[in-house]
CSV table of C-alpha atoms and ligand atoms in Angstrom, one decimal:
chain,number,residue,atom,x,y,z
A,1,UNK,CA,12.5,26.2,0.0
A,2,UNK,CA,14.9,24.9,2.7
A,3,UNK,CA,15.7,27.8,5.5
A,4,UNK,CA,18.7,29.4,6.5
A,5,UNK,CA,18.1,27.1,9.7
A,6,UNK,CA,18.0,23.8,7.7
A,7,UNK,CA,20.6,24.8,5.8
A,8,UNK,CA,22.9,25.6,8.9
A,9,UNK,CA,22.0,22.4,10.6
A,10,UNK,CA,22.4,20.0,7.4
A,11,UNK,CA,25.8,21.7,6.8
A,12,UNK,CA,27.2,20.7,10.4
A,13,UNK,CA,25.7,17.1,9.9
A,14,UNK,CA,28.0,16.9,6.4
A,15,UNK,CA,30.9,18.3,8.2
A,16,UNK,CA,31.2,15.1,9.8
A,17,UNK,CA,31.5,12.9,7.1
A,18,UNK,CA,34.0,12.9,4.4
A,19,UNK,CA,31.2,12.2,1.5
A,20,UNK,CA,27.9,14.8,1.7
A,21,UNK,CA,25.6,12.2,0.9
A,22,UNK,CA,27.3,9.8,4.0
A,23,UNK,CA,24.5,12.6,6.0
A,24,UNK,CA,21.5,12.0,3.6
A,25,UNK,CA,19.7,10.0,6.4
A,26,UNK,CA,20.1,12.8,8.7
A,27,UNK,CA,19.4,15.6,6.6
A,28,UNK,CA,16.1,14.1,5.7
A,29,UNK,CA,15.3,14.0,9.9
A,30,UNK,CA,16.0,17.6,9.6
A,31,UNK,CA,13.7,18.4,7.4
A,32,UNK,CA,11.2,16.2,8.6
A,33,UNK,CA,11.6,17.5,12.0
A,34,UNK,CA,11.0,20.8,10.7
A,35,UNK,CA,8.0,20.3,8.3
A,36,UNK,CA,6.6,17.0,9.4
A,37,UNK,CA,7.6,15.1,6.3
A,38,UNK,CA,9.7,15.5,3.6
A,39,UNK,CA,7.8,17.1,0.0
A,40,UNK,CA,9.0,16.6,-3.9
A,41,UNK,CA,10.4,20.5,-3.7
A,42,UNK,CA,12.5,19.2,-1.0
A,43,UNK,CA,13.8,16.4,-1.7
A,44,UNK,CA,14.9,17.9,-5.1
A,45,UNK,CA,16.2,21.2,-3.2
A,46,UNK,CA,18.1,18.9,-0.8
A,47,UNK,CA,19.4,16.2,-3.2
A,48,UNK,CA,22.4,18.5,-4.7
A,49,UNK,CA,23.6,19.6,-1.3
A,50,UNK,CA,24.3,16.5,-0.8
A,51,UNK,CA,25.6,15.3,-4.0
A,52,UNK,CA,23.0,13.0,-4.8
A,53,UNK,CA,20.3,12.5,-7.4
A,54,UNK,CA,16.3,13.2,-6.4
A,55,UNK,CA,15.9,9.2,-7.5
A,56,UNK,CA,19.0,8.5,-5.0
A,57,UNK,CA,17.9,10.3,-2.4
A,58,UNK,CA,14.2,9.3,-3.1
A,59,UNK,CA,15.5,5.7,-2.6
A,60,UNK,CA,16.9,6.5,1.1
A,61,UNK,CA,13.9,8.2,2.0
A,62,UNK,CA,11.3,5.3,1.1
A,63,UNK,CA,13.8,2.8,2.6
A,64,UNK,CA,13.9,4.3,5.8
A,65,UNK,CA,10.1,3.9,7.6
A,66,UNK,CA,10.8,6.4,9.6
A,67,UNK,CA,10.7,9.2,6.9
A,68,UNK,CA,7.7,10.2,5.8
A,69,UNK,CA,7.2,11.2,2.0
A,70,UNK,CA,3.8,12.2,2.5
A,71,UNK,CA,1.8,14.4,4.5
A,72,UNK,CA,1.1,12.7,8.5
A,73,UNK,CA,-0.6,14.1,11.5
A,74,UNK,CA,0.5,15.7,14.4
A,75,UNK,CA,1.6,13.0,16.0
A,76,UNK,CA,2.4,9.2,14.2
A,77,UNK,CA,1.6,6.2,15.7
A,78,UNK,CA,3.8,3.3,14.5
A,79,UNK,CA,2.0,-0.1,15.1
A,80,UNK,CA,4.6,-3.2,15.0
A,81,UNK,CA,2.4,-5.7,12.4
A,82,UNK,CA,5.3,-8.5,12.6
A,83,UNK,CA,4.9,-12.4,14.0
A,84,UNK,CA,5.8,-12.1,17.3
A,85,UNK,CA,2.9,-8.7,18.0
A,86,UNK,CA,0.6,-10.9,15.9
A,87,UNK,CA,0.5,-13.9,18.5
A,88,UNK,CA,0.3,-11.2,21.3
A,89,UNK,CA,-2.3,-9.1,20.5
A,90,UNK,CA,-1.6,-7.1,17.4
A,91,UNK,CA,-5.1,-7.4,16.1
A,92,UNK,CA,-7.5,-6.2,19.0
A,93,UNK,CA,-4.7,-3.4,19.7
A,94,UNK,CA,-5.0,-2.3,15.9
A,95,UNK,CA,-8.8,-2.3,16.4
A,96,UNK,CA,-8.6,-0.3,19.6
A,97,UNK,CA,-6.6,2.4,18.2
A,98,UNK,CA,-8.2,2.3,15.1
A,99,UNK,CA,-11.4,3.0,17.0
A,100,UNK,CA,-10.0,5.8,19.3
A,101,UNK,CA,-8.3,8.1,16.5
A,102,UNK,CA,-11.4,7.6,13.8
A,103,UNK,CA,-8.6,6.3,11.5
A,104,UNK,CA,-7.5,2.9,10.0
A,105,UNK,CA,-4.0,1.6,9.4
A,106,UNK,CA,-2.5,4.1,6.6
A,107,UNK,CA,-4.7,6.5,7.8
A,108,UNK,CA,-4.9,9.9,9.6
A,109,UNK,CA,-7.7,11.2,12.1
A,110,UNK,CA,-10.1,13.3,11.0
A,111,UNK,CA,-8.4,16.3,13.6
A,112,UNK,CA,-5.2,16.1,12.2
A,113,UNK,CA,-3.6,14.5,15.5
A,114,UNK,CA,-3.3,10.6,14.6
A,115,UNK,CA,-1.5,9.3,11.4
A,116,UNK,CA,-1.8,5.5,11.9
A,117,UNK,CA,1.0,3.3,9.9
A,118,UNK,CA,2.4,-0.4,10.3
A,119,UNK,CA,6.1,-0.8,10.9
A,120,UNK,CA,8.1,-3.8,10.9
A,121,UNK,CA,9.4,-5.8,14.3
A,122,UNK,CA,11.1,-3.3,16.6
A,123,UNK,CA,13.4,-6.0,18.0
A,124,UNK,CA,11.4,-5.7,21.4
A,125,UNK,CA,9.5,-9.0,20.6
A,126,UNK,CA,9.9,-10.0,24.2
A,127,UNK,CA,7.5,-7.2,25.3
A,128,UNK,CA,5.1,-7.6,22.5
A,129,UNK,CA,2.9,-6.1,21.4
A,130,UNK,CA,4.5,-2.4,20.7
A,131,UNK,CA,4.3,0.7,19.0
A,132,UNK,CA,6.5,3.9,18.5
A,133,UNK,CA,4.2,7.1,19.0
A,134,UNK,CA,6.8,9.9,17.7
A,135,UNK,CA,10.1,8.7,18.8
A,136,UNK,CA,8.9,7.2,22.0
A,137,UNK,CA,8.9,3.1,22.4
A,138,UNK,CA,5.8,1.7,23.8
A,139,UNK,CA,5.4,-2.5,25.0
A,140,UNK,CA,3.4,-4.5,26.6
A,141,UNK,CA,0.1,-2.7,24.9
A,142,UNK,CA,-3.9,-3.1,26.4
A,143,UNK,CA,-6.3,-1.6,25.7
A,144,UNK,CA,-6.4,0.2,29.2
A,145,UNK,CA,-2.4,1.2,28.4
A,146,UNK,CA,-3.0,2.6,25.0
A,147,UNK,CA,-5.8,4.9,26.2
A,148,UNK,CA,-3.3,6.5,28.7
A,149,UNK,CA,-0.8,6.7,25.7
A,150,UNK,CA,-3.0,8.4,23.7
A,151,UNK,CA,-5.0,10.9,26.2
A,152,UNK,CA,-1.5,11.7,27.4
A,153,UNK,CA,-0.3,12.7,24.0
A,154,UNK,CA,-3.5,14.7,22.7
A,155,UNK,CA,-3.3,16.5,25.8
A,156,UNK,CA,0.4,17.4,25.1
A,157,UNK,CA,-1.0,19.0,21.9
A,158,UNK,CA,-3.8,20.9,23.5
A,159,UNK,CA,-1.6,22.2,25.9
A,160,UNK,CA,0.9,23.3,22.9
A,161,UNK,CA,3.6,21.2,25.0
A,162,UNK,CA,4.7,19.7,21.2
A,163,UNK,CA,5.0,16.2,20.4
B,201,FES,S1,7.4,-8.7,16.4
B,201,FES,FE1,6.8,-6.8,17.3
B,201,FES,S2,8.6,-6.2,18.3
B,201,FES,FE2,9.2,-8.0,17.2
């Protein structure tokens, strides 16, 4: 069931918009934000707020790579897999983080910290090869970087600092 809090925040997002479902895209960060990723019951609780259909709002959510219909770890690690990464070093970085996390691409750790997904080019091709851990934009990956990357953010979970 969506809380009084999700409820409050979704209800300023469609203030801003003369159509509810012009704040679909949002509402489904909201959620997210809150749960991780966004379930069946809530998609089908949130769907008539914003005068949509489940399948309409479905369709959003699986367009959108950055909304997560299934369950993910603490923190998501967004490997680009397009042309440009490729040439520069997509595969050994795949393999590294692979083998740091315990998890394959599509995957999620064994601990619950790592989900480990491919994204499409993140228009930084010039500092290839990237990744998005959470929200935060990551180029010009080694080995030797993406081991900071990661200790830094497993220790911000340890130390409860959030993601
Ligand atoms: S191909 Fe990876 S950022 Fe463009």
């Amino acid at each position: 069931m969506l809380s009084d809090e999700e409820r409050a925040e979704i209800e300023a997002e469609m203030a801003h918009f003369e159509q509810k479902r012009a704040a679909c895209v949002e509402a489904l960060k909201i959620v997210q934000r809150r749960r991780g990723w966004v379930s069946d019951e809530a998609l089908r609780e949130l769907a008539p707020i914003l005068e949509m259909s489940p399948d309409e709002l479905d369709n959003v959510a699986t367009f959108y790579n950055l909304i997560f219909r299934h369950p993910v770890g603490k923190h998501v690690i967004l490997i680009c897999d397009s042309v440009t990464c490729w040439i520069m070093g997509y595969p050994r970085i795949r393999e590294h983080i692979a083998s740091r996390i315990g998890a394959g691409l599509g995957g999620t750790s064994q601990d619950g910290m790592f989900t480990f997904l491919p994204i499409p080019c993140l228009g930084t091709c010039d500092t290839a090869p990237a990744m998005i851990v959470d929200e935060t934009l990551f180029q010009h990956l080694d080995p030797e970087k993406v081991d900071r990357i990661l200790d830094e953010v497993r220790g911000q979970g340890e130390n409860g600092a959030g993601s």
